[in-house]
Amino acid sequence: MTGPAVLLQMALRVEQDIFVVRQRGREVAAAVGLEHQDQVRIATALSEVARDLLHSSNGADVTFAVAAGPAGRPALQVDLTPVRPLEDGRYQPQSGAVARLVDMLGVVQEEGDTVVRMSRRVPANAQALTPERLAELREELGRSAPGSALDELASQNGQLIAALDEVRSQRDELAVLNEELQETNRGVMALYNQLTEELEETNRGVVALYAELDEKSAQLRAASESKSRFLANVSHELRAPVTAIIGLGRLLADSASDPLTAEQARQVGLIRSSASDLLGLVNELLDLAKAESGRIEPNWAEVDLRALYGQLRGTLRALATRPQVELVVEEPPTPALVRSDEVLLAQVLRNLLHNGLKFTEQGEVRLSAERVGDRWSLSVSDTGVGIPPELHERVFEEFYQVPGTTRVGGTGLGLPYARRLVTILGGTLELSSEPGRGSTFTISLPVGGA
Ligand code: ADP
């Protein structure tokens, strides 16, 4: 479409013409395919503007045309050219709502004239406005004579009633919607209250559970403290009499004392060795009680594993009494430094090596060291009897000894004590073993200490 295609022109000069302009506006709007609502809108806007111009400019010439609107869609365009030019070239509708009735309402300059223009898009589903169709419309509109003011008033009334009806039905719809909304709100509130209640109920349960848990762990702590205190007291009290028995035994067996019969000497020997075993047990109990009560404070220092291993190699050689068992102490890789307590660490390693030698009939017991990231991994492995997998954790319990191994002696306190010490040093002590193939105890220690 090039320029606007004019469909109808008319003059607005007297009050009566306002009705005619309104009526014709609606007719043209219907003819080009505007929907009923839009026909009423543009007709209403037109009669408002016509009234304004009649009073301010002595009327206007009105042109109805089809022009290209936004996005190339056709639009109905109505131009009102005032008879007397608009004051300072501007037009402001009396009612602000008028502009909202159409897509565009404003003043444009058209061939030197100041024109008030309004337009409204033709919907996409309307019949196509081809040049032929436009010619047809022009002819139809030219033929139809404008009705009287009364006719227009009657039709305007009809439109008003229809609009009122619509407003009422919309209000009813709104009331129904409101009702539904309130209903939904009540439902949501009920659900929310129920959820809140359930949550509070659950919370109360959790709180009670925690209180119970706290109480239980306090009881457990108290029980463990009593046990440590008992062990410490009993072993402490036992140490003096046992030491006395050993001393007395030594005195009896002394060559400076009265000579004993062979039988007496044998019995005194038994008393002395039993008392020595007992002293060993008492000492181990005391150590464990001390470790468990948290009274062992490590003496942190930079420990040279090479020196420590060398020392163990020397002192333990004497223990390796079986010729079929070799004690191998590997050289740790340099720099072999770890922040730890040398005395405690030596105690643990000695304990593990001692066990290895005790439970190995032939083969070897090996002490090695490996640096893994920022940790040291110290292993004591042997080719001895091994430990069944289901007992791997039990051997770390106090007094537990694998059935059938008791004849080699011991108290069942060495491993729990060793694990306790390693924990105090910030590390872990783990076991991997298979019956008949040997065992490996691995201490993992952070290089920088606990
Ligand atoms: P003890 O050696 O004084 O009996 P431990 O706590 O050191 O006590 O060890 C507990 C038990 O674990 C031992 O009695 C033994 O049955 C088993 N055990 C420990 N070390 C080894 C090992 N290297 N090989 C096989 N069994 C072992």
JSON list of C-alpha atoms in Angstrom, two decimals, residues 26 36 41 115 125 142 164 172 180 198 323 334 402 418 429:
[
{"chain": "A", "resi": 26, "resn": "ARG", "atom": "CA", "xyz": [-18.69, 2.99, 13.14]},
{"chain": "A", "resi": 36, "resn": "HIS", "atom": "CA", "xyz": [-17.35, -4.86, 17.34]},
{"chain": "A", "resi": 41, "resn": "ARG", "atom": "CA", "xyz": [-14.13, 2.52, 20.57]},
{"chain": "A", "resi": 115, "resn": "VAL", "atom": "CA", "xyz": [-4.59, 17.70, 11.19]},
{"chain": "A", "resi": 125, "resn": "ASN", "atom": "CA", "xyz": [-8.14, -12.16, 10.51]},
{"chain": "A", "resi": 142, "resn": "GLY", "atom": "CA", "xyz": [-21.07, 6.38, -0.72]},
{"chain": "A", "resi": 164, "resn": "LEU", "atom": "CA", "xyz": [-23.02, -2.37, 30.77]},
{"chain": "A", "resi": 172, "resn": "ASP", "atom": "CA", "xyz": [-19.72, -11.57, 38.28]},
{"chain": "A", "resi": 180, "resn": "GLU", "atom": "CA", "xyz": [-12.11, -19.39, 44.27]},
{"chain": "A", "resi": 198, "resn": "GLU", "atom": "CA", "xyz": [4.50, -31.53, 61.68]},
{"chain": "A", "resi": 323, "resn": "PRO", "atom": "CA", "xyz": [67.81, -68.36, 63.67]},
{"chain": "A", "resi": 334, "resn": "THR", "atom": "CA", "xyz": [66.02, -39.03, 52.96]},
{"chain": "A", "resi": 402, "resn": "VAL", "atom": "CA", "xyz": [43.66, -64.46, 69.11]},
{"chain": "A", "resi": 418, "resn": "ALA", "atom": "CA", "xyz": [50.12, -48.72, 70.48]},
{"chain": "A", "resi": 429, "resn": "LEU", "atom": "CA", "xyz": [47.51, -47.58, 63.01]}
]
